[in-house]
Amino acid sequence: MPIDPYILLLLGTVGLAALLPARGTGAEVASGASTAAIALLFFLYGARLSTREALDGLRHWRLHVTVLACTFIAFPLLGLAARGLVPVILTDPLYQGLLFLTLVPSTVQSSIAFTSIARGNVPAAICAGSFSSLVGIVATPLLAASLLGGSGGGFSADSLLKIVLQLLVPFLAGQLLRRWTGGFITRHKQALGLVDRGAILLVVYTAFSEGMVQGVWHQVSPARLGGLLAVEAVLLAVMLSLTWYGAKALRFNREDRITIQFAGSKKSLAAGLPMASVLFGAHASLAVLPLMLFHQMQLMVCAVIAKRRSHDPVEEVTPRTPAAQSRTAVGTGTRSG
């Protein structure tokens, strides 16, 4: 099963923060750079999302509503149910991180890649991931404020204002300026992809540096870490089953079920890390640990499932949407999404 090379970079960044954490003036510089990087990240997200594709995707509204329900209703309910595992299996800080994991939006790139491998509805996967990211900018902080409350790092009107200023405003600016920036972004897609990843690495370094300075890592023992991995494995298995058999019960065809399974069972590291940095502040390092572990787990498991689904017999159905008639070949690399 594949290990995403980007995960190795993330782990290396965590190691760097453990050995050489940013302190004093260095911490202030890193924090300011991290804030700017987050704003740039979401500006690029907005500039990449085609308004026409989004409007076309709305025609397949049943699929998108199903994915959103899995992402922002079913996942959080399972996260709330995991409260019963505290303190026997999880510590309270790890549980808060696990609950936050269930609140973040779905992935974009890896959902598209796995849907393509499994011969699913690729255009629908593109729209589903984009819609989830857009909804998550608003839904994730609101859900976090409601479900985590003060225990999640001091949620308040100020926290929500920070989300608006650092995430939503740059995203909307990217959308508004897309007419002028879209061509440049398309031509330099690979280079800007490195900017994306570099921004996330900077966020990780800043968050884990703060955690090291405050000594939060003394709260995590190997036994607790093992318990967290087991809980996340069960969470992923439940969501993979729910998205597949639930979509079947709702009478979606095979291609749409594949899209719902891959888009509805994943959580985005790229969107979750910046949000955690804004919402949790100094507590972000423990908050993002469950998300980082879940991200790698979902890539490994879904790669196997996608390969097996690619050998399924294709159902003879008439495409119901224009999007279903315009399948396009999408690369099969599994970048972090």
GROMACS .gro file of C-alpha atoms in nm:
model
  337
    1MET     CA    1   0.000   0.000   0.000
    2PRO     CA    2   0.135   0.345  -0.093
    3ILE     CA    3   0.278   0.599   0.147
    4ASP     CA    4   0.218   0.953   0.028
    5PRO     CA    5   0.562   1.119  -0.002
    6TYR     CA    6   0.405   1.437   0.127
    7ILE     CA    7   0.332   1.261   0.455
    8LEU     CA    8   0.706   1.199   0.489
    9LEU     CA    9   0.764   1.573   0.442
   10LEU     CA   10   0.502   1.646   0.706
   11LEU     CA   11   0.667   1.404   0.948
   12GLY     CA   12   1.004   1.561   0.871
   13THR     CA   13   0.856   1.904   0.949
   14VAL     CA   14   0.723   1.772   1.279
   15GLY     CA   15   1.070   1.637   1.356
   16LEU     CA   16   1.226   1.974   1.274
   17ALA     CA   17   0.980   2.147   1.505
   18ALA     CA   18   1.068   1.900   1.779
   19LEU     CA   19   1.443   1.959   1.742
   20LEU     CA   20   1.441   2.329   1.654
   21PRO     CA   21   1.111   2.485   1.757
   22ALA     CA   22   1.054   2.852   1.680
   23ARG     CA   23   1.087   3.063   1.996
   24GLY     CA   24   1.060   3.429   2.084
   25THR     CA   25   1.103   3.656   1.783
   26GLY     CA   26   1.139   3.352   1.558
   27ALA     CA   27   0.798   3.230   1.672
   28GLU     CA   28   0.642   3.569   1.595
   29VAL     CA   29   0.795   3.569   1.246
   30ALA     CA   30   0.682   3.211   1.184
   31SER     CA   31   0.330   3.293   1.305
   32GLY     CA   32   0.305   3.596   1.075
   33ALA     CA   33   0.437   3.400   0.779
   34SER     CA   34   0.194   3.119   0.856
   35THR     CA   35  -0.100   3.362   0.859
   36ALA     CA   36   0.006   3.503   0.521
   37ALA     CA   37   0.055   3.153   0.381
   38ILE     CA   38  -0.295   3.049   0.489
   39ALA     CA   39  -0.447   3.353   0.317
   40LEU     CA   40  -0.251   3.278  -0.002
   41LEU     CA   41  -0.358   2.913   0.014
   42PHE     CA   42  -0.728   2.997   0.021
   43PHE     CA   43  -0.687   3.269  -0.243
   44LEU     CA   44  -0.550   3.001  -0.476
   45TYR     CA   45  -0.837   2.767  -0.384
   46GLY     CA   46  -1.085   3.035  -0.487
   47ALA     CA   47  -0.898   3.122  -0.806
   48ARG     CA   48  -0.891   2.757  -0.917
   49LEU     CA   49  -1.263   2.686  -0.872
   50SER     CA   50  -1.440   2.738  -1.203
   51THR     CA   51  -1.777   2.906  -1.152
   52ARG     CA   52  -1.911   2.737  -1.465
   53GLU     CA   53  -1.807   2.392  -1.340
   54ALA     CA   54  -1.972   2.464  -1.006
   55LEU     CA   55  -2.299   2.566  -1.172
   56ASP     CA   56  -2.293   2.264  -1.404
   57GLY     CA   57  -2.231   2.037  -1.109
   58LEU     CA   58  -2.543   2.162  -0.933
   59ARG     CA   59  -2.751   1.964  -1.182
   60HIS     CA   60  -2.646   1.647  -1.001
   61TRP     CA   61  -2.770   1.788  -0.674
   62ARG     CA   62  -2.874   1.453  -0.514
   63LEU     CA   63  -2.516   1.328  -0.526
   64HIS     CA   64  -2.372   1.648  -0.381
   65VAL     CA   65  -2.629   1.664  -0.102
   66THR     CA   66  -2.544   1.303  -0.014
   67VAL     CA   67  -2.169   1.379   0.000
   68LEU     CA   68  -2.227   1.690   0.212
   69ALA     CA   69  -2.452   1.495   0.448
   70CYS     CA   70  -2.182   1.231   0.494
   71THR     CA   71  -1.913   1.496   0.548
   72PHE     CA   72  -2.092   1.738   0.779
   73ILE     CA   73  -2.362   1.523   0.946
   74ALA     CA   74  -2.268   1.153   0.957
   75PHE     CA   75  -1.899   1.216   1.037
   76PRO     CA   76  -1.968   1.462   1.323
   77LEU     CA   77  -2.228   1.227   1.474
   78LEU     CA   78  -1.969   0.950   1.485
   79GLY     CA   79  -1.722   1.197   1.635
   80LEU     CA   80  -1.967   1.283   1.910
   81ALA     CA   81  -2.028   0.912   1.976
   82ALA     CA   82  -1.653   0.867   2.034
   83ARG     CA   83  -1.686   1.081   2.346
   84GLY     CA   84  -1.761   0.760   2.532
   85LEU     CA   85  -1.401   0.647   2.472
   86VAL     CA   86  -1.267   0.918   2.707
   87PRO     CA   87  -1.069   0.859   2.926
   88VAL     CA   88  -1.035   0.480   2.877
   89ILE     CA   89  -0.892   0.489   2.523
   90LEU     CA   90  -0.850   0.857   2.435
   91THR     CA   91  -0.740   1.155   2.638
   92ASP     CA   92  -0.959   1.461   2.621
   93PRO     CA   93  -0.714   1.658   2.398
   94LEU     CA   94  -0.692   1.365   2.154
   95TYR     CA   95  -1.070   1.337   2.150
   96GLN     CA   96  -1.098   1.708   2.071
   97GLY     CA   97  -0.863   1.653   1.779
   98LEU     CA   98  -1.063   1.351   1.664
   99LEU     CA   99  -1.387   1.547   1.681
  100PHE     CA  100  -1.228   1.832   1.484
  101LEU     CA  101  -1.119   1.576   1.223
  102THR     CA  102  -1.484   1.480   1.167
  103LEU     CA  103  -1.578   1.844   1.101
  104VAL     CA  104  -1.337   1.934   0.819
  105PRO     CA  105  -1.438   1.918   0.450
  106SER     CA  106  -1.365   1.640   0.205
  107THR     CA  107  -1.057   1.617  -0.014
  108VAL     CA  108  -1.043   1.729  -0.374
  109GLN     CA  109  -0.735   1.584  -0.547
  110SER     CA  110  -0.730   1.236  -0.395
  111SER     CA  111  -1.107   1.192  -0.431
  112ILE     CA  112  -1.077   1.272  -0.801
  113ALA     CA  113  -0.777   1.043  -0.845
  114PHE     CA  114  -0.935   0.743  -0.673
  115THR     CA  115  -1.267   0.798  -0.854
  116SER     CA  116  -1.077   0.797  -1.183
  117ILE     CA  117  -0.890   0.476  -1.096
  118ALA     CA  118  -1.215   0.302  -0.999
  119ARG     CA  119  -1.391   0.425  -1.317
  120GLY     CA  120  -1.641   0.641  -1.131
  121ASN     CA  121  -1.808   0.974  -1.211
  122VAL     CA  122  -1.502   1.198  -1.232
  123PRO     CA  123  -1.678   1.531  -1.313
  124ALA     CA  124  -1.909   1.474  -1.016
  125ALA     CA  125  -1.606   1.406  -0.795
  126ILE     CA  126  -1.450   1.737  -0.904
  127CYS     CA  127  -1.767   1.927  -0.816
  128ALA     CA  128  -1.830   1.733  -0.493
  129GLY     CA  129  -1.481   1.806  -0.362
  130SER     CA  130  -1.503   2.173  -0.461
  131PHE     CA  131  -1.847   2.216  -0.302
  132SER     CA  132  -1.731   2.045   0.016
  133SER     CA  133  -1.429   2.276   0.044
  134LEU     CA  134  -1.645   2.582  -0.015
  135VAL     CA  135  -1.911   2.477   0.238
  136GLY     CA  136  -1.639   2.380   0.486
  137ILE     CA  137  -1.500   2.732   0.503
  138VAL     CA  138  -1.822   2.830   0.679
  139ALA     CA  139  -1.952   2.500   0.819
  140THR     CA  140  -1.633   2.375   0.986
  141PRO     CA  141  -1.574   2.675   1.217
  142LEU     CA  142  -1.946   2.697   1.300
  143LEU     CA  143  -1.961   2.326   1.385
  144ALA     CA  144  -1.637   2.355   1.582
  145ALA     CA  145  -1.771   2.648   1.781
  146SER     CA  146  -2.093   2.458   1.851
  147LEU     CA  147  -1.955   2.111   1.929
  148LEU     CA  148  -1.614   2.189   2.077
  149GLY     CA  149  -1.698   2.510   2.260
  150GLY     CA  150  -1.438   2.656   2.493
  151SER     CA  151  -1.262   2.319   2.527
  152GLY     CA  152  -1.134   2.342   2.172
  153GLY     CA  153  -0.903   2.635   2.224
  154GLY     CA  154  -1.128   2.926   2.308
  155PHE     CA  155  -1.383   2.952   2.029
  156SER     CA  156  -1.551   3.291   2.020
  157ALA     CA  157  -1.681   3.557   1.787
  158ASP     CA  158  -1.317   3.662   1.747
  159SER     CA  159  -1.224   3.311   1.628
  160LEU     CA  160  -1.501   3.318   1.368
  161LEU     CA  161  -1.392   3.665   1.257
  162LYS     CA  162  -1.040   3.531   1.204
  163ILE     CA  163  -1.181   3.252   0.988
  164VAL     CA  164  -1.367   3.506   0.777
  165LEU     CA  165  -1.063   3.731   0.735
  166GLN     CA  166  -0.800   3.460   0.684
  167LEU     CA  167  -0.998   3.202   0.487
  168LEU     CA  168  -1.327   3.325   0.343
  169VAL     CA  169  -1.217   3.673   0.230
  170PRO     CA  170  -0.910   3.541   0.038
  171PHE     CA  171  -1.124   3.263  -0.114
  172LEU     CA  172  -1.384   3.513  -0.238
  173ALA     CA  173  -1.107   3.741  -0.365
  174GLY     CA  174  -0.970   3.449  -0.565
  175GLN     CA  175  -1.312   3.390  -0.716
  176LEU     CA  176  -1.360   3.757  -0.804
  177LEU     CA  177  -1.014   3.787  -0.960
  178ARG     CA  178  -1.030   3.452  -1.139
  179ARG     CA  179  -1.110   3.626  -1.468
  180TRP     CA  180  -0.762   3.783  -1.464
  181THR     CA  181  -0.565   3.521  -1.269
  182GLY     CA  182  -0.718   3.199  -1.406
  183GLY     CA  183  -0.488   3.177  -1.707
  184PHE     CA  184  -0.174   3.239  -1.503
  185ILE     CA  185  -0.278   2.977  -1.245
  186THR     CA  186  -0.348   2.721  -1.518
  187ARG     CA  187  -0.013   2.781  -1.686
  188HIS     CA  188   0.179   2.753  -1.357
  189LYS     CA  189  -0.028   2.478  -1.198
  190GLN     CA  190   0.270   2.266  -1.091
  191ALA     CA  191   0.467   2.553  -0.942
  192LEU     CA  192   0.164   2.680  -0.750
  193GLY     CA  193   0.104   2.326  -0.625
  194LEU     CA  194   0.444   2.351  -0.456
  195VAL     CA  195   0.333   2.681  -0.303
  196ASP     CA  196   0.026   2.503  -0.162
  197ARG     CA  197   0.233   2.234  -0.001
  198GLY     CA  198   0.497   2.472   0.125
  199ALA     CA  199   0.228   2.681   0.293
  200ILE     CA  200   0.089   2.376   0.470
  201LEU     CA  201   0.437   2.270   0.586
  202LEU     CA  202   0.488   2.617   0.732
  203VAL     CA  203   0.155   2.589   0.916
  204VAL     CA  204   0.257   2.250   1.055
  205TYR     CA  205   0.597   2.379   1.167
  206THR     CA  206   0.441   2.677   1.345
  207ALA     CA  207   0.173   2.469   1.516
  208PHE     CA  208   0.409   2.197   1.635
  209SER     CA  209   0.669   2.450   1.747
  210GLU     CA  210   0.410   2.608   1.974
  211GLY     CA  211   0.320   2.265   2.103
  212MET     CA  212   0.682   2.180   2.179
  213VAL     CA  213   0.743   2.510   2.360
  214GLN     CA  214   0.434   2.450   2.577
  215GLY     CA  215   0.517   2.081   2.636
  216VAL     CA  216   0.188   1.941   2.503
  217TRP     CA  217   0.356   1.630   2.362
  218HIS     CA  218   0.409   1.494   2.709
  219GLN     CA  219   0.033   1.427   2.706
  220VAL     CA  220   0.059   1.156   2.436
  221SER     CA  221   0.184   0.807   2.529
  222PRO     CA  222   0.244   0.520   2.281
  223ALA     CA  223  -0.062   0.340   2.423
  224ARG     CA  224  -0.284   0.644   2.364
  225LEU     CA  225  -0.144   0.681   2.013
  226GLY     CA  226  -0.224   0.317   1.940
  227GLY     CA  227  -0.574   0.365   2.073
  228LEU     CA  228  -0.622   0.667   1.848
  229LEU     CA  229  -0.513   0.469   1.542
  230ALA     CA  230  -0.758   0.190   1.626
  231VAL     CA  231  -1.045   0.435   1.670
  232GLU     CA  232  -0.964   0.604   1.339
  233ALA     CA  233  -0.951   0.268   1.160
  234VAL     CA  234  -1.302   0.191   1.284
  235LEU     CA  235  -1.421   0.541   1.188
  236LEU     CA  236  -1.289   0.500   0.834
  237ALA     CA  237  -1.438   0.151   0.797
  238VAL     CA  238  -1.781   0.273   0.911
  239MET     CA  239  -1.780   0.568   0.670
  240LEU     CA  240  -1.660   0.359   0.375
  241SER     CA  241  -1.943   0.112   0.439
  242LEU     CA  242  -2.201   0.382   0.499
  243THR     CA  243  -2.117   0.575   0.182
  244TRP     CA  244  -2.119   0.264  -0.038
  245TYR     CA  245  -2.426   0.081   0.093
  246GLY     CA  246  -2.612   0.403   0.172
  247ALA     CA  247  -2.565   0.524  -0.188
  248LYS     CA  248  -2.682   0.185  -0.309
  249ALA     CA  249  -2.996   0.212  -0.094
  250LEU     CA  250  -3.059   0.556  -0.246
  251ARG     CA  251  -3.046   0.393  -0.593
  252PHE     CA  252  -2.740   0.568  -0.729
  253ASN     CA  253  -2.569   0.391  -1.018
  254ARG     CA  254  -2.225   0.233  -0.983
  255GLU     CA  255  -2.027   0.536  -1.105
  256ASP     CA  256  -2.207   0.770  -0.867
  257ARG     CA  257  -2.166   0.528  -0.575
  258ILE     CA  258  -1.791   0.528  -0.633
  259THR     CA  259  -1.787   0.907  -0.627
  260ILE     CA  260  -1.995   0.919  -0.308
  261GLN     CA  261  -1.775   0.661  -0.138
  262PHE     CA  262  -1.446   0.837  -0.210
  263ALA     CA  263  -1.570   1.196  -0.166
  264GLY     CA  264  -1.789   1.120   0.136
  265SER     CA  265  -1.541   0.914   0.340
  266LYS     CA  266  -1.239   1.146   0.326
  267LYS     CA  267  -1.114   1.444   0.522
  268SER     CA  268  -0.891   1.717   0.382
  269LEU     CA  269  -0.552   1.772   0.538
  270ALA     CA  270  -0.496   2.079   0.319
  271ALA     CA  271  -0.810   2.250   0.447
  272GLY     CA  272  -0.802   2.114   0.803
  273LEU     CA  273  -0.449   2.223   0.897
  274PRO     CA  274  -0.496   2.597   0.828
  275MET     CA  275  -0.836   2.594   1.001
  276ALA     CA  276  -0.692   2.423   1.307
  277SER     CA  277  -0.411   2.677   1.320
  278VAL     CA  278  -0.663   2.961   1.327
  279LEU     CA  279  -0.912   2.797   1.564
  280PHE     CA  280  -0.686   2.620   1.813
  281GLY     CA  281  -0.387   2.852   1.829
  282ALA     CA  282  -0.126   2.710   2.067
  283HIS     CA  283  -0.324   2.385   2.099
  284ALA     CA  284  -0.317   2.317   1.723
  285SER     CA  285  -0.041   2.055   1.734
  286LEU     CA  286  -0.249   1.798   1.923
  287ALA     CA  287  -0.562   1.902   1.735
  288VAL     CA  288  -0.412   1.816   1.395
  289LEU     CA  289  -0.243   1.489   1.499
  290PRO     CA  290  -0.559   1.278   1.446
  291LEU     CA  291  -0.616   1.446   1.108
  292MET     CA  292  -0.260   1.374   0.990
  293LEU     CA  293  -0.290   1.007   1.088
  294PHE     CA  294  -0.635   0.970   0.934
  295HIS     CA  295  -0.516   1.133   0.612
  296GLN     CA  296  -0.247   0.872   0.552
  297MET     CA  297  -0.480   0.589   0.656
  298GLN     CA  298  -0.750   0.695   0.411
  299LEU     CA  299  -0.499   0.716   0.125
  300MET     CA  300  -0.368   0.365   0.190
  301VAL     CA  301  -0.708   0.202   0.226
  302CYS     CA  302  -0.878   0.388  -0.059
  303ALA     CA  303  -0.591   0.306  -0.297
  304VAL     CA  304  -0.663  -0.065  -0.244
  305ILE     CA  305  -1.041  -0.017  -0.279
  306ALA     CA  306  -1.003   0.191  -0.596
  307LYS     CA  307  -0.784  -0.075  -0.755
  308ARG     CA  308  -1.041  -0.344  -0.679
  309ARG     CA  309  -1.333  -0.130  -0.798
  310SER     CA  310  -1.153  -0.081  -1.130
  311HIS     CA  311  -1.216  -0.450  -1.205
  312ASP     CA  312  -1.590  -0.435  -1.134
  313PRO     CA  313  -1.821  -0.496  -1.431
  314VAL     CA  314  -1.955  -0.169  -1.570
  315GLU     CA  315  -2.330  -0.121  -1.536
  316GLU     CA  316  -2.516  -0.045  -1.856
  317VAL     CA  317  -2.694   0.279  -1.768
  318THR     CA  318  -2.794   0.593  -1.951
  319PRO     CA  319  -2.613   0.897  -1.817
  320ARG     CA  320  -2.855   1.121  -1.630
  321THR     CA  321  -2.656   1.443  -1.637
  322PRO     CA  322  -2.443   1.633  -1.887
  323ALA     CA  323  -2.155   1.590  -1.645
  324ALA     CA  324  -2.188   1.213  -1.669
  325GLN     CA  325  -2.153   1.237  -2.047
  326SER     CA  326  -1.829   1.432  -2.032
  327ARG     CA  327  -1.601   1.199  -1.842
  328THR     CA  328  -1.246   1.317  -1.871
  329ALA     CA  329  -0.922   1.143  -1.801
  330VAL     CA  330  -0.776   1.258  -1.470
  331GLY     CA  331  -0.430   1.181  -1.340
  332THR     CA  332  -0.408   0.905  -1.084
  333GLY     CA  333  -0.149   1.057  -0.850
  334THR     CA  334  -0.271   1.076  -0.488
  335ARG     CA  335  -0.164   1.417  -0.368
  336SER     CA  336  -0.273   1.529  -0.028
  337GLY     CA  337  -0.606   1.703  -0.053
   0.00000   0.00000   0.00000
